[in-house]
Amino acid sequence: MHQSNYGREGFSHITVAGALAHGMKEVEVWLQTFGPGKKTPIHRHSCEEVFVVLKGKGTLLLGSSSFKHPGQPQEIPVFQNSTFTIPVNDPHQVWNSDEHEDLQVLVIISRPPIKIFIYDDWSMPHTAAKLKFPYYWDEDCLSAPKDEL
Amino acid sequence: MHQSNYGREGFSHITVAGALAHGMKEVEVWLQTFGPGKKTPIHRHSCEEVFVVLKGKGTLLLGSSSFKHPGQPQEIPVFQNSTFTIPVNDPHQVWNSDEHEDLQVLVIISRPPIKIFIYDDWSMPHTAAKLKFPYYWDEDCLSAPKDEL
């Protein structure tokens, strides 16, 4: 399986079962590792998402989809062997808020490949969030030559 | 979270993110542990399924959906940190074929709650496999009183 940091220092992503890489149609599974202090972008998506924390601990920052912009996020501690789910369309950010240990998570999404809308900050209106599609790890597969003749 | 063996000795199941327990609509995640020698029933389902092996090793027995009955299954070794997917509708059985260690897996399915068709053996016609719905761990939730007024 292909592992890369996709240009993000202190980050690692592997698609362990994916739509483009393995023909999944309904679910996709990733293994991601965040070094101390590392974060995902603030983002939202209209699919379901489940995180299972395999190692380390961190913080889930969770905004709201009910107002014009995400607003001040809730800070939810996450830790080894915990599971958390992201409400559909809620802006969120996963942050390894620990200073020493890596945070390793299995991520499960529905409706792959993922369509991610990225926010510059928590006060950006939902309508201004920018679609990044295909997402970085899906670009590899889309640009690869097809198997079929 | 509720852990039970659902009447199967040497087995443990936890629904870590589920349709009935947690309101998931598109994916469901289970944590399952099989003692040495323990197996799932031979079964099929029309959803996608991904296994991530967290601990131990075992054997995936995989039949075919292309003939009248599953037939002699392939025997596919599985081991810690490996991932395997089950083709939609293919009859299969997960077996902790190790004599000493537990096999622990995260299981991801689409389209919950799961509708499982169970076979008595590999020569049983697909049309004779018996639907068990709701499945054992979903019965708990369905029989529980609802939250809503």
Short mmCIF file of C-alpha atoms in Angstrom, two decimals:
data_model
loop_
_atom_site.label_atom_id
_atom_site.label_comp_id
_atom_site.label_asym_id
_atom_site.label_seq_id
_atom_site.Cartn_x
_atom_site.Cartn_y
_atom_site.Cartn_z
CA MET A 1 0.00 0.00 0.00
CA HIS A 2 1.11 3.50 -0.81
CA GLN A 3 2.11 5.72 2.11
CA SER A 4 2.76 9.45 1.74
CA ASN A 5 2.59 12.71 3.70
CA TYR A 6 1.01 14.54 0.72
CA GLY A 7 3.15 17.58 1.40
CA ARG A 8 2.16 17.83 5.07
CA GLU A 9 5.13 17.55 7.41
CA GLY A 10 4.57 15.19 10.35
CA PHE A 11 1.62 13.47 8.66
CA SER A 12 1.16 10.06 7.09
CA HIS A 13 -1.80 8.67 5.13
CA ILE A 14 -2.45 5.18 3.78
CA THR A 15 -5.69 4.28 2.01
CA VAL A 16 -6.12 0.73 3.33
CA ALA A 17 -9.37 0.09 1.42
CA GLY A 18 -10.34 2.71 -1.14
CA ALA A 19 -12.69 3.51 -3.99
CA LEU A 20 -10.07 4.41 -6.55
CA ALA A 21 -7.31 2.08 -5.32
CA HIS A 22 -9.38 -1.01 -4.50
CA GLY A 23 -12.79 -0.63 -6.08
CA MET A 24 -14.76 0.08 -2.91
CA LYS A 25 -18.13 1.68 -3.68
CA GLU A 26 -19.72 2.40 -0.30
CA VAL A 27 -17.00 2.68 2.35
CA GLU A 28 -13.35 3.67 2.45
CA VAL A 29 -10.80 3.11 5.23
CA TRP A 30 -7.65 5.15 5.91
CA LEU A 31 -4.78 4.82 8.38
CA GLN A 32 -3.45 8.24 9.38
CA THR A 33 -0.70 9.35 11.74
CA PHE A 34 -0.28 12.90 13.05
CA GLY A 35 2.98 13.98 14.72
CA PRO A 36 2.82 16.09 17.89
CA GLY A 37 1.02 19.39 17.21
CA LYS A 38 -0.15 18.40 13.70
CA LYS A 39 -3.71 19.09 12.49
CA THR A 40 -5.99 18.39 9.57
CA PRO A 41 -7.32 21.48 7.77
CA ILE A 42 -10.65 22.81 9.05
CA HIS A 43 -13.05 21.05 6.68
CA ARG A 44 -16.49 19.53 6.13
CA HIS A 45 -17.98 16.79 3.94
CA SER A 46 -21.47 15.43 3.39
CA CYS A 47 -20.53 11.81 4.13
CA GLU A 48 -20.44 9.95 7.42
CA GLU A 49 -17.07 9.63 9.15
CA VAL A 50 -15.90 7.47 12.05
CA PHE A 51 -12.51 7.71 13.77
CA VAL A 52 -11.03 4.90 15.84
CA VAL A 53 -8.01 6.06 17.84
CA LEU A 54 -5.35 3.34 17.69
CA LYS A 55 -2.54 5.22 19.48
CA GLY A 56 -1.97 8.52 21.26
CA LYS A 57 -4.43 11.23 22.15
CA GLY A 58 -5.61 14.55 20.80
CA THR A 59 -8.46 16.98 20.36
CA LEU A 60 -11.42 17.06 17.99
CA LEU A 61 -12.40 20.61 17.15
CA LEU A 62 -16.03 20.59 16.04
CA GLY A 63 -17.91 23.55 14.57
CA SER A 64 -21.55 23.86 13.63
CA SER A 65 -23.37 23.69 10.30
CA SER A 66 -26.41 25.51 11.72
CA PHE A 67 -25.19 29.09 11.35
CA LYS A 68 -23.54 31.11 8.57
CA HIS A 69 -20.04 30.08 9.62
CA PRO A 70 -18.65 27.32 11.87
CA GLY A 71 -18.08 29.62 14.88
CA GLN A 72 -16.01 28.85 17.96
CA PRO A 73 -15.51 25.06 17.87
CA GLN A 74 -16.15 22.65 20.71
CA GLU A 75 -12.94 21.01 21.95
CA ILE A 76 -13.46 17.31 22.50
CA PRO A 77 -10.64 15.21 23.94
CA VAL A 78 -9.97 11.92 22.14
CA PHE A 79 -7.69 9.13 23.30
CA GLN A 80 -6.47 5.60 22.56
CA ASN A 81 -9.28 3.07 22.01
CA SER A 82 -11.91 5.78 21.75
CA THR A 83 -14.19 6.17 18.75
CA PHE A 84 -15.75 9.37 17.55
CA THR A 85 -18.09 10.21 14.71
CA ILE A 86 -18.41 13.46 12.79
CA PRO A 87 -21.96 14.69 12.14
CA VAL A 88 -22.58 15.01 8.38
CA ASN A 89 -21.57 18.49 7.11
CA ASP A 90 -20.22 19.73 10.45
CA PRO A 91 -16.88 21.55 10.01
CA HIS A 92 -14.14 19.88 12.03
CA GLN A 93 -10.42 19.56 12.58
CA VAL A 94 -8.47 16.70 14.13
CA TRP A 95 -5.51 17.93 16.15
CA ASN A 96 -2.75 15.96 17.81
CA SER A 97 -2.65 18.30 20.77
CA ASP A 98 -0.08 16.15 22.57
CA GLU A 99 3.47 17.49 22.67
CA HIS A 100 5.28 14.16 22.55
CA GLU A 101 3.37 11.19 21.13
CA ASP A 102 2.04 10.47 17.64
CA LEU A 103 -1.73 10.23 17.18
CA GLN A 104 -2.71 7.26 14.98
CA VAL A 105 -6.29 6.84 13.76
CA LEU A 106 -8.29 4.58 11.50
CA VAL A 107 -10.74 6.71 9.54
CA ILE A 108 -13.87 5.32 7.93
CA ILE A 109 -15.91 7.34 5.45
CA SER A 110 -19.04 6.58 3.44
CA ARG A 111 -19.68 7.53 -0.20
CA PRO A 112 -16.07 7.58 -1.45
CA PRO A 113 -14.15 9.19 -3.01
CA ILE A 114 -14.28 12.04 -0.50
CA LYS A 115 -15.38 15.56 -1.46
CA ILE A 116 -13.80 17.95 1.04
CA PHE A 117 -14.66 21.64 1.56
CA ILE A 118 -11.81 23.51 3.25
CA TYR A 119 -12.10 26.57 5.52
CA ASP A 120 -9.32 29.11 6.14
CA ASP A 121 -10.57 29.65 9.70
CA TRP A 122 -13.63 29.12 11.92
CA SER A 123 -15.19 32.46 10.95
CA MET A 124 -15.25 31.73 7.19
CA PRO A 125 -18.84 31.36 5.87
CA HIS A 126 -19.81 27.81 4.87
CA THR A 127 -20.55 29.08 1.37
CA ALA A 128 -16.96 30.32 1.00
CA ALA A 129 -15.29 26.99 1.92
CA LYS A 130 -13.35 25.68 -1.08
CA LEU A 131 -13.96 22.27 -2.62
CA LYS A 132 -10.79 20.20 -3.03
CA PHE A 133 -11.68 17.30 -5.32
CA PRO A 134 -10.15 14.90 -5.97
CA TYR A 135 -8.49 15.03 -2.56
CA TYR A 136 -4.71 14.72 -2.39
CA TRP A 137 -4.54 10.94 -1.93
CA ASP A 138 -7.14 10.35 -4.62
CA GLU A 139 -5.23 12.43 -7.16
CA ASP A 140 -2.54 9.71 -7.29
CA CYS A 141 -5.08 7.16 -8.45
CA LEU A 142 -6.96 9.39 -10.85
CA SER A 143 -3.81 10.38 -12.66
CA ALA A 144 -2.58 6.77 -12.94
CA PRO A 145 -3.17 4.95 -16.22
CA LYS A 146 -6.23 2.71 -16.16
CA ASP A 147 -6.03 -1.07 -16.04
CA GLU A 148 -8.64 -1.56 -18.73
CA LEU A 149 -7.74 -1.75 -22.40
CA MET B 1 -20.38 0.50 25.00
CA HIS B 2 -22.10 -2.82 25.32
CA GLN B 3 -19.90 -5.92 25.00
CA SER B 4 -21.34 -9.42 24.72
CA ASN B 5 -20.55 -12.86 23.29
CA TYR B 6 -24.14 -13.23 21.99
CA GLY B 7 -24.18 -16.88 23.06
CA ARG B 8 -20.96 -17.73 21.22
CA GLU B 9 -18.26 -19.04 23.54
CA GLY B 10 -14.83 -17.48 22.95
CA PHE B 11 -16.29 -14.54 21.02
CA SER B 12 -16.76 -10.86 21.82
CA HIS B 13 -18.57 -8.15 19.86
CA ILE B 14 -18.83 -4.41 20.46
CA THR B 15 -20.67 -2.08 18.06
CA VAL B 16 -18.36 0.94 18.27
CA ALA B 17 -20.42 3.03 15.82
CA GLY B 18 -23.77 1.60 14.83
CA ALA B 19 -27.03 2.36 13.08
CA LEU B 20 -29.35 1.38 15.89
CA ALA B 21 -27.08 2.31 18.78
CA HIS B 22 -25.61 5.58 17.46
CA GLY B 23 -27.72 6.71 14.53
CA MET B 24 -25.24 5.85 11.76
CA LYS B 25 -26.94 5.67 8.38
CA GLU B 26 -24.23 4.63 5.93
CA VAL B 27 -21.44 2.84 7.79
CA GLU B 28 -21.13 0.75 10.93
CA VAL B 29 -17.99 -0.27 12.83
CA TRP B 30 -17.55 -3.30 15.10
CA LEU B 31 -14.74 -4.55 17.31
CA GLN B 32 -14.69 -8.35 17.44
CA THR B 33 -12.44 -10.84 19.19
CA PHE B 34 -12.27 -14.55 18.37
CA GLY B 35 -10.60 -16.99 20.78
CA PRO B 36 -8.30 -19.68 19.35
CA GLY B 37 -10.24 -21.96 16.97
CA LYS B 38 -13.39 -19.79 16.93
CA LYS B 39 -15.24 -18.96 13.68
CA THR B 40 -18.09 -16.86 12.38
CA PRO B 41 -20.94 -18.79 10.76
CA ILE B 42 -20.64 -19.29 6.99
CA HIS B 43 -22.65 -16.31 5.74
CA ARG B 44 -23.17 -13.68 3.05
CA HIS B 45 -24.55 -10.15 2.86
CA SER B 46 -25.13 -7.65 0.07
CA CYS B 47 -23.15 -4.83 1.71
CA GLU B 48 -19.47 -4.02 1.52
CA GLU B 49 -17.27 -5.26 4.37
CA VAL B 50 -13.70 -4.41 5.36
CA PHE B 51 -11.68 -6.14 8.08
CA VAL B 52 -8.63 -4.58 9.73
CA VAL B 53 -6.69 -7.12 11.80
CA LEU B 54 -5.60 -5.44 15.03
CA LYS B 55 -4.14 -8.51 16.78
CA GLY B 56 -3.42 -12.16 16.05
CA LYS B 57 -3.79 -14.09 12.82
CA GLY B 58 -6.29 -16.39 11.17
CA THR B 59 -7.87 -17.60 7.97
CA LEU B 60 -10.53 -16.12 5.74
CA LEU B 61 -12.59 -18.85 4.06
CA LEU B 62 -14.13 -17.39 0.92
CA GLY B 63 -16.70 -19.13 -1.29
CA SER B 64 -18.22 -17.99 -4.54
CA SER B 65 -21.54 -16.39 -5.44
CA SER B 66 -21.22 -17.45 -9.09
CA PHE B 67 -22.54 -21.03 -8.80
CA LYS B 68 -25.54 -22.66 -7.15
CA HIS B 69 -23.72 -23.09 -3.85
CA PRO B 70 -20.55 -21.61 -2.32
CA GLY B 71 -18.37 -24.65 -3.08
CA GLN B 72 -14.94 -25.41 -1.63
CA PRO B 73 -13.76 -22.09 -0.17
CA GLN B 74 -10.42 -20.44 -0.79
CA GLU B 75 -8.29 -20.29 2.37
CA ILE B 76 -6.67 -16.88 2.70
CA PRO B 77 -4.25 -16.23 5.57
CA VAL B 78 -4.81 -12.97 7.47
CA PHE B 79 -2.51 -11.43 10.06
CA GLN B 80 -1.92 -8.41 12.29
CA ASN B 81 -2.03 -5.05 10.45
CA SER B 82 -3.49 -6.64 7.31
CA THR B 83 -6.76 -5.49 5.77
CA PHE B 84 -9.12 -7.62 3.74
CA THR B 85 -12.38 -6.91 1.98
CA ILE B 86 -15.27 -9.28 1.29
CA PRO B 87 -16.76 -9.11 -2.21
CA VAL B 88 -20.47 -8.22 -2.01
CA ASN B 89 -22.62 -11.38 -1.68
CA ASP B 90 -19.69 -13.81 -1.51
CA PRO B 91 -20.21 -16.42 1.25
CA HIS B 92 -17.40 -16.30 3.79
CA GLN B 93 -16.26 -17.32 7.23
CA VAL B 94 -13.63 -15.72 9.45
CA TRP B 95 -11.69 -18.31 11.46
CA ASN B 96 -9.13 -17.80 14.19
CA SER B 97 -7.07 -20.75 12.98
CA ASP B 98 -4.34 -20.07 15.54
CA GLU B 99 -4.17 -22.42 18.51
CA HIS B 100 -2.97 -19.93 21.08
CA GLU B 101 -3.63 -16.25 20.39
CA ASP B 102 -6.87 -14.26 20.12
CA LEU B 103 -7.76 -12.74 16.77
CA GLN B 104 -9.01 -9.15 17.11
CA VAL B 105 -10.53 -7.31 14.16
CA LEU B 106 -12.23 -4.03 13.37
CA VAL B 107 -15.08 -4.69 10.97
CA ILE B 108 -16.59 -2.01 8.77
CA ILE B 109 -19.85 -2.57 6.89
CA SER B 110 -21.94 -0.37 4.63
CA ARG B 111 -25.74 -0.09 4.61
CA PRO B 112 -26.42 -0.93 8.26
CA PRO B 113 -28.12 -2.62 10.00
CA ILE B 114 -26.69 -5.83 8.56
CA LYS B 115 -28.86 -8.44 6.84
CA ILE B 116 -27.04 -11.77 7.14
CA PHE B 117 -27.85 -14.99 5.26
CA ILE B 118 -26.45 -18.04 7.05
CA TYR B 119 -25.34 -21.33 5.46
CA ASP B 120 -25.17 -24.70 7.26
CA ASP B 121 -22.20 -25.73 5.12
CA TRP B 122 -20.35 -24.84 1.90
CA SER B 123 -22.54 -27.13 -0.23
CA MET B 124 -25.85 -25.48 0.77
CA PRO B 125 -27.48 -23.67 -2.20
CA HIS B 126 -27.44 -19.86 -1.94
CA THR B 127 -31.22 -19.87 -2.16
CA ALA B 128 -31.46 -22.04 0.97
CA ALA B 129 -29.31 -19.79 3.19
CA LYS B 130 -31.42 -18.41 6.04
CA LEU B 131 -31.87 -14.70 6.71
CA LYS B 132 -31.15 -13.71 10.31
CA PHE B 133 -32.51 -10.19 10.77
CA PRO B 134 -32.14 -8.32 12.96
CA TYR B 135 -28.74 -9.85 13.69
CA TYR B 136 -27.95 -10.80 17.29
CA TRP B 137 -26.28 -7.53 18.32
CA ASP B 138 -29.00 -5.46 16.66
CA GLU B 139 -31.78 -7.31 18.50
CA ASP B 140 -30.65 -5.66 21.75
CA CYS B 141 -31.30 -2.22 20.30
CA LEU B 142 -34.51 -3.02 18.49
CA SER B 143 -36.08 -4.45 21.61
CA ALA B 144 -35.02 -1.48 23.72
CA PRO B 145 -37.59 1.28 24.34
CA LYS B 146 -37.20 4.23 21.95
CA ASP B 147 -35.88 7.60 23.02
CA GLU B 148 -38.54 9.55 21.21
CA LEU B 149 -41.83 10.43 22.86
#
